[in-house]
Coordinates of C-alpha atoms in Angstrom, one line a residue:
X287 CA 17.0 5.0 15.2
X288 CA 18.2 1.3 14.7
X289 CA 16.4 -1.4 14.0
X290 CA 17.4 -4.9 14.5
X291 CA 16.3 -8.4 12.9
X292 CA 15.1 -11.2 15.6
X293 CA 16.3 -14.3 14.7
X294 CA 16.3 -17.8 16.2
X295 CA 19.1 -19.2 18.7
X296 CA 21.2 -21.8 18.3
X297 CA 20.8 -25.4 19.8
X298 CA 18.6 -24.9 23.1
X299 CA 16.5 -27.4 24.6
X300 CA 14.1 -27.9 27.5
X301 CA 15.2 -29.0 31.0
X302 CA 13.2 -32.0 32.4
X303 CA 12.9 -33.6 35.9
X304 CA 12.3 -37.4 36.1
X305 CA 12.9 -36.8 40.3
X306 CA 10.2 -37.9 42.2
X307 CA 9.5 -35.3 45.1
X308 CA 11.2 -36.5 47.6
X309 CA 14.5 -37.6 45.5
X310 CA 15.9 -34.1 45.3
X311 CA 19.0 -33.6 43.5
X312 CA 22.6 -32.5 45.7
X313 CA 22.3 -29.2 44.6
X314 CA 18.4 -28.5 45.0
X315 CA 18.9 -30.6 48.9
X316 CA 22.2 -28.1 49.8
X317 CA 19.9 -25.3 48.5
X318 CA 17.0 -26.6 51.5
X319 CA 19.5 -27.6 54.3
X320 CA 22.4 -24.8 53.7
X321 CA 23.9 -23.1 56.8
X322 CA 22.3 -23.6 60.2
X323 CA 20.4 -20.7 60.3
X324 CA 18.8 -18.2 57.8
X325 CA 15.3 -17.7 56.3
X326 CA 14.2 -21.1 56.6
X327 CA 14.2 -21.4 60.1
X328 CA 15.5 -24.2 62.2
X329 CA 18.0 -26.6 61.2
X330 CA 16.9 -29.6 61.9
X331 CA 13.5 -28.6 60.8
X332 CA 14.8 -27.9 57.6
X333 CA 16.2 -31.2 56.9
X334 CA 13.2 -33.3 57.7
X335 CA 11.9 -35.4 55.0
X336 CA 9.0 -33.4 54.5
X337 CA 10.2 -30.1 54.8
X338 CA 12.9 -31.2 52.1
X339 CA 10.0 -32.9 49.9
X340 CA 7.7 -29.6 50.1
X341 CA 10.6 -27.4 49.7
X342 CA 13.2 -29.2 47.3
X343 CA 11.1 -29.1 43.9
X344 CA 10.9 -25.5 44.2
X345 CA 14.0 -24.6 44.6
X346 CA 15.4 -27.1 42.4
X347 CA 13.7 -25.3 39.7
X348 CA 14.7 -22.0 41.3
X349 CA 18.6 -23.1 41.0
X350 CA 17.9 -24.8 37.2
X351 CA 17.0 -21.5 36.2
X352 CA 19.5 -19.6 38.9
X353 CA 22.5 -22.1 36.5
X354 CA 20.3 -22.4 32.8
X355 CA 18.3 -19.2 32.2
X356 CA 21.0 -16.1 32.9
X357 CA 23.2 -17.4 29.9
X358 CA 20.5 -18.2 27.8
X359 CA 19.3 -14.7 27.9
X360 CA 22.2 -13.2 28.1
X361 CA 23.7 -14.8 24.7
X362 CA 19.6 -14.1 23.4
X363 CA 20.1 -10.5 24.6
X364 CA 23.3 -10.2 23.2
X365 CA 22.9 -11.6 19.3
X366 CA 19.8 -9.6 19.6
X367 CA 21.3 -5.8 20.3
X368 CA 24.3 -6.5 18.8
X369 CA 24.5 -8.9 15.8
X370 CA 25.5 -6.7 12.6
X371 CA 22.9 -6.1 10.3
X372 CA 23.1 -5.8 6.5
X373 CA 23.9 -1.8 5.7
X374 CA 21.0 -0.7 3.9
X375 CA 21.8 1.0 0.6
X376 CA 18.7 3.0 -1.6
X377 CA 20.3 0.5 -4.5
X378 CA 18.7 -1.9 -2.9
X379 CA 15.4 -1.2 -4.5
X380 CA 16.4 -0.4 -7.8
X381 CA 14.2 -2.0 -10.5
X382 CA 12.1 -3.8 -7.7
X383 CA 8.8 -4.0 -8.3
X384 CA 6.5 -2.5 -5.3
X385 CA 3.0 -2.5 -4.1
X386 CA 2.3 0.4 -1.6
X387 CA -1.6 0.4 -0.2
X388 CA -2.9 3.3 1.3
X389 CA -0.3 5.7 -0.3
X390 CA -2.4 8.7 -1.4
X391 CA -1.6 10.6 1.8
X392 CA 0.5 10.6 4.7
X393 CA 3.3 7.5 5.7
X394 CA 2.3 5.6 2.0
X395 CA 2.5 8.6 0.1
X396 CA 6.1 9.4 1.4
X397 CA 6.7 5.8 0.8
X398 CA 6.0 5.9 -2.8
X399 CA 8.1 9.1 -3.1
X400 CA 11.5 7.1 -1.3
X401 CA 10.6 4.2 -3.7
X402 CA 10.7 6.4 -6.8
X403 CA 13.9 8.5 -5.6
X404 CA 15.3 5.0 -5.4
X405 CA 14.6 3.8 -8.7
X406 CA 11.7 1.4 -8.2
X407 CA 8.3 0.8 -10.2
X408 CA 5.7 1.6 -8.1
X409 CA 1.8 0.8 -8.0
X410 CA 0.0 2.8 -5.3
X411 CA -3.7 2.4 -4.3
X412 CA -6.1 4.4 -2.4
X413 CA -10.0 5.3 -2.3
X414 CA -9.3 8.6 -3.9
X415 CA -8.5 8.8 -7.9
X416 CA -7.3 12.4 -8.3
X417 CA -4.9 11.5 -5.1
X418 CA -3.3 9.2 -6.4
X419 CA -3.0 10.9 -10.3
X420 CA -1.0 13.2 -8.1
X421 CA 1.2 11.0 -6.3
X422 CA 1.8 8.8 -9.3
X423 CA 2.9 12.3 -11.0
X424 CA 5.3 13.2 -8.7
X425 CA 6.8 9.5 -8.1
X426 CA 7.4 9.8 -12.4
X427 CA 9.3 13.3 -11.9
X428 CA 11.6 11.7 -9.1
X429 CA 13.2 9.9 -10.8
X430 CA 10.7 6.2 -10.6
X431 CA 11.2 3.5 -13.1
X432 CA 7.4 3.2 -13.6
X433 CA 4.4 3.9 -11.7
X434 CA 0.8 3.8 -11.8
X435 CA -2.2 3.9 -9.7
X436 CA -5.2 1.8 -8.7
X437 CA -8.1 3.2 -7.1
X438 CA -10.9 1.2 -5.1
X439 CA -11.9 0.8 -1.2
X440 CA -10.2 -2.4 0.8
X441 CA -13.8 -2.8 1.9
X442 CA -14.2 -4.8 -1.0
X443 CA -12.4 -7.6 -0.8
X444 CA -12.8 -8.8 -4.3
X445 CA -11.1 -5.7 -4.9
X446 CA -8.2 -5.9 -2.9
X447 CA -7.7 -9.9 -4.6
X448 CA -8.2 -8.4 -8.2
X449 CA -5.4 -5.2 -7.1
X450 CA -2.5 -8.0 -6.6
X451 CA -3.4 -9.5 -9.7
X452 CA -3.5 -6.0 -12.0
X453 CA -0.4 -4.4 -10.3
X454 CA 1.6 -7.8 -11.0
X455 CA 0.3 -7.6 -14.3
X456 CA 1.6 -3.9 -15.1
X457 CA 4.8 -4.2 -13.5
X458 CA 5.7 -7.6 -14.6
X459 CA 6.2 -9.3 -11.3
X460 CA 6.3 -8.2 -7.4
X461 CA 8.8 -7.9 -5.3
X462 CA 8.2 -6.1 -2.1
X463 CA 4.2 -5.6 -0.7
X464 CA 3.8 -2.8 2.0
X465 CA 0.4 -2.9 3.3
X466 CA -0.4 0.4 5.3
X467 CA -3.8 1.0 4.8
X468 CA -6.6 1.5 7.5
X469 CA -10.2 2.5 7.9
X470 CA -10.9 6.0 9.2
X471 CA -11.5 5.9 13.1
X472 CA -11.6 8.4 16.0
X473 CA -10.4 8.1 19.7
X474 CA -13.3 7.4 21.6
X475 CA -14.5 5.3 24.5
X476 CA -15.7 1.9 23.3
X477 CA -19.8 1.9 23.3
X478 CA -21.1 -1.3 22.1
X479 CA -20.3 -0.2 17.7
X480 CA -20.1 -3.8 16.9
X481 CA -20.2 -2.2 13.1
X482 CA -17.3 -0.3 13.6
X483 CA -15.3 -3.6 15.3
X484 CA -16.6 -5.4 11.8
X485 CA -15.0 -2.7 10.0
X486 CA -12.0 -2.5 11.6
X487 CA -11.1 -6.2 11.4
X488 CA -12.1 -6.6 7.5
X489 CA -10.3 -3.6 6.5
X490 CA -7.2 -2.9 8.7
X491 CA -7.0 -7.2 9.2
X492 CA -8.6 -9.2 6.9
X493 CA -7.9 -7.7 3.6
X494 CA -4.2 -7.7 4.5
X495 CA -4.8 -11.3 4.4
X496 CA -6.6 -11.1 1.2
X497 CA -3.9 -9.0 -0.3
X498 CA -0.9 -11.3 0.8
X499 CA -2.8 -14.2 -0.2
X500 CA -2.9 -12.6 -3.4
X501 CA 0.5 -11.7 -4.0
X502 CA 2.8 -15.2 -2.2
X503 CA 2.6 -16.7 -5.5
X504 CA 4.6 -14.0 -7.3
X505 CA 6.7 -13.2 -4.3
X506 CA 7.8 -17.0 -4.0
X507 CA 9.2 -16.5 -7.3
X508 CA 11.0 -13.3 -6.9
X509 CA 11.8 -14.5 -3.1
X510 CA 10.0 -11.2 -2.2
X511 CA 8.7 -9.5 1.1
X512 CA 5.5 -8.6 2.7
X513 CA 6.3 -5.4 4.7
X514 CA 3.2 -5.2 7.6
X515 CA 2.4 -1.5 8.8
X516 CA 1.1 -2.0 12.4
X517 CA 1.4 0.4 15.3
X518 CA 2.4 0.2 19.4
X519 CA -1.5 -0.2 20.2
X520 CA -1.1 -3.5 18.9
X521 CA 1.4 -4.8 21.0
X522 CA -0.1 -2.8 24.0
X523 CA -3.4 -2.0 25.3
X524 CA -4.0 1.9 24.6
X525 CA -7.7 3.5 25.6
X526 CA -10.0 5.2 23.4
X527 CA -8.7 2.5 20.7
X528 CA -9.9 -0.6 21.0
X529 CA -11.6 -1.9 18.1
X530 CA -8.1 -0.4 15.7
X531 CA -6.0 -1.7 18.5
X532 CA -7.7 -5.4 18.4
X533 CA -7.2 -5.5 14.4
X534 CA -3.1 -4.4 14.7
X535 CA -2.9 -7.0 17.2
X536 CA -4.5 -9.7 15.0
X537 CA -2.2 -8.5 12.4
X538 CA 0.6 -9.5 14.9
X539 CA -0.7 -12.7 15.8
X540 CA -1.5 -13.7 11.7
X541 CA 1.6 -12.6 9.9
X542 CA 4.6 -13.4 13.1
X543 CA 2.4 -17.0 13.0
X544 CA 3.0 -17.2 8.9
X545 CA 6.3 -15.9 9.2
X546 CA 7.3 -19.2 11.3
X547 CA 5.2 -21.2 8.8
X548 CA 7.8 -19.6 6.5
X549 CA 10.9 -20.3 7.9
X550 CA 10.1 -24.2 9.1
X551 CA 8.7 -25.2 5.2
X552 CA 11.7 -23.2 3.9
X553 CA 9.3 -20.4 1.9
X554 CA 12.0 -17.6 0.9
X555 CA 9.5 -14.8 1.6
X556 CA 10.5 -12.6 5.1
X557 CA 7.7 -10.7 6.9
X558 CA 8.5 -7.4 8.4
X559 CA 6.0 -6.1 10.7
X560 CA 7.1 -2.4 12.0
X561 CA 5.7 -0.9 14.7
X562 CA 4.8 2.9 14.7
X563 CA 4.5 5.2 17.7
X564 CA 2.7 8.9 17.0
X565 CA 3.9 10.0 13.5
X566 CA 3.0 13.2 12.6
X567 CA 0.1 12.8 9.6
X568 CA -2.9 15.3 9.0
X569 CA -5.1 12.1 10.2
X570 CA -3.2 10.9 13.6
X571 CA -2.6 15.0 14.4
X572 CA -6.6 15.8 14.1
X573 CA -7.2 12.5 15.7
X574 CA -4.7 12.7 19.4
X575 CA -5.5 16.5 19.5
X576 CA -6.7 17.6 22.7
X577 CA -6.0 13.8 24.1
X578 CA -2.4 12.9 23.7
X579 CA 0.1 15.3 24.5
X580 CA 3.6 13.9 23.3
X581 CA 5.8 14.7 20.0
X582 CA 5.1 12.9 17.1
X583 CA 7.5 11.5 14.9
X584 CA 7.9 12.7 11.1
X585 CA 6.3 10.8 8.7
X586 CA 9.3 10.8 5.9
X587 CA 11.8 9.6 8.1
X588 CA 9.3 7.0 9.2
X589 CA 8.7 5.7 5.8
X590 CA 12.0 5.3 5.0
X591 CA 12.6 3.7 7.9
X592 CA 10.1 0.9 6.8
X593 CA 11.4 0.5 3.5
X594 CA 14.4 0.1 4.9
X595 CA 13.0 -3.1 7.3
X596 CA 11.6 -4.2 4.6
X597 CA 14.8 -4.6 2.3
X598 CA 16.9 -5.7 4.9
X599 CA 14.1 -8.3 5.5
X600 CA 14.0 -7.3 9.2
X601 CA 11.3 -9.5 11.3
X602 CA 10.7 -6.2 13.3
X603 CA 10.9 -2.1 12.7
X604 CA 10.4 0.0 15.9
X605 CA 10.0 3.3 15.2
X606 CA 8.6 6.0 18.0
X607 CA 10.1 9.2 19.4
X608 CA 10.9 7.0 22.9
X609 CA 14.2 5.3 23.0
X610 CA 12.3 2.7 25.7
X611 CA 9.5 1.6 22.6
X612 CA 12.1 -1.0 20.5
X613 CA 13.8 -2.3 24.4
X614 CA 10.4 -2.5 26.4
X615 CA 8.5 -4.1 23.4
X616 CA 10.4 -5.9 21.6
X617 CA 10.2 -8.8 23.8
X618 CA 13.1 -11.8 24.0
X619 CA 11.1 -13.1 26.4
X620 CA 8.5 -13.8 23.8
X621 CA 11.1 -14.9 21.1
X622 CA 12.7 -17.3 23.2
X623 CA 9.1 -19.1 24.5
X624 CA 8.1 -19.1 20.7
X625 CA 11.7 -20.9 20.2
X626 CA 11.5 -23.5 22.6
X627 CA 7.7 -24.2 22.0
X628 CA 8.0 -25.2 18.5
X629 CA 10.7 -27.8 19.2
X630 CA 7.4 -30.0 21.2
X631 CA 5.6 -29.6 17.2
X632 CA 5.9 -32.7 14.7
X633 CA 5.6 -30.6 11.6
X634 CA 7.3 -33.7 9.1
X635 CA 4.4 -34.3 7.1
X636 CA 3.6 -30.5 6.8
X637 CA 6.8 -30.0 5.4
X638 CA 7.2 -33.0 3.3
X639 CA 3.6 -32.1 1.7

């Protein structure tokens, strides 16, 4: 499956009318009075003054965007699906220094096990101590440059803080930050749990925050990367879901909103966020069965895939066993909006402070 990096286009600005109504431009008042007969009726009805003022604007802007918007897209579309990405290669993460959360089972575990093959130090963290003594083991016998565990619950959010601060302490640094923990849910209809919307948001939102709060500091200085695991049901509404789906959507909202912090005030830190379809862990299997009847995707090739987004310092990572998932949401519409939006911002004395 490929995955491509969005990036900004070139030099594209806003169109803006100073017509009044009734001063419609040649091509907008050819566009109302063409041919002498068609859709619009009669003729000479159709080249009235007010038939031209109430019809003009509209298709003025119809025929601005009929001239404007099929080559914008089309060269967005384009440097989108086709601009070359970087080859990833496993050297890549040699010697880099990684935080994986939620690593003593499922995706992070096979995570931390890709790190290791590929040379990296690893800290790992988890709720469960003799998980992660495991996990840790393993990483050492394949082949990691150092690795180590640190148990505690993302509940806690003095925890989570204190976590950055110990694994940067034991590896020397921080490179790369994969945050793919969550808080254990079930697929149910929605029935008022505010406690379980609290819980959701604090654990699979806020201490993200906390974590990446955390660790900017030593990922300025190693012009690092904050790897985001999120999932489809946050960039669609899915049933049965809501409170985990309205966390992985506030993920996307936060961390795509700090990422263009991050490239106007010139911080050197990317922000992948991937987005996961069904992937076949003993948690999402037990949790779809008997509700959702599609194939899920395999959870090594899935972490590698993130790892890879990560290095590459991708802004997205689709990954889902539907060739329709990365086309239908990745969204250039969105990208272009978000483009052309924050040319109206005065962000000078943001930037210059």
């Amino acid at each position: 499956m490929k995955h491509r990096a969005i990036k900004p286009l070139g030099n594209v600005g806003l169109i803006q009318s100073s017509q009044q109504p009734h001063q419609v431009s040649k091509e907008c008042h050819f566009l109302a009075g063409a041919g002498n007969s068609g859709y619009f009726g009669d003729h000479k009805k159709r080249n009235s003054p007010k038939f031209t003022g109430l019809l003009g604007p509209g298709l003025c802007l119809m025929a601005l965007m009929k001239k404007y918007l099929p080559p914008i897209l089309g060269f967005f579309l384009a440097y989108y699906y086709y601009s070359a990405n970087e080859e990833f290669r496993p050297e890549m993460l040699q010697g880099k220094k990684v935080i994986v959360t939620g690593a003593s089972k499922g995706i992070g575990e096979q995570m931390a096990y890709h790190l290791a093959k590929m040379g990296a130090h690893v800290v790992v963290t988890a709720r469960s101590k003799e998980t992660l003594k495991k996990v840790v083991s393993h990483c050492l016998e394949l082949g990691a440059a150092s690795a180590h565990y640190i148990a505690g619950s993302m509940e806690n959010m003095t925890f989570a803080e204190q976590f950055v601060a110990q694994a940067g302490k034991l590896m020397g640094g921080l490179d790369m930050l994969i945050l793919n923990h969550i808080t254990n849910t079930s697929m149910n209809l929605f029935s008022g749990d505010i406690h379980l919307v609290r819980r959701s948001m604090e654990v699979n939102f806020l201490s993200y925050v906390v974590l990446s709060v955390a660790a900017l500091p030593m990922l300025k200085q190693s012009n690092g990367s904050i790897v985001v695991v999120s999932s489809k049901a946050g960039k669609m509404a899915s049933p049965l879901v809501a409170p985990y789906s309205a966390s992985k959507f506030a993920l996307d909202g936060f961390f795509s909103s700090i990422r263009m912090e991050h490239s106007v005030t010139k911080v050197n830190v990317s922000i992948t966020l991937c987005i996961l379809g069904l992937i076949n862990t003993d948690t999402a299997m037990k949790a779809v069965s008997g509700i959702i009847n599609i194939d899920a995707s395999p959870k090594e090739e899935c972490a590698l895939e993130i790892i890879k987004g990560g290095a590459l310092r991708q802004e997205e990572v689709y990954y889902d066993n539907s060739v329709w998932t990365d086309l239908l949401l990745g969204n250039p519409g969105r990208k272009i909006l978000e483009f052309l939006s924050l040319r109206s911002y005065s962000l000078d004395k943001f930037i210059n402070n």
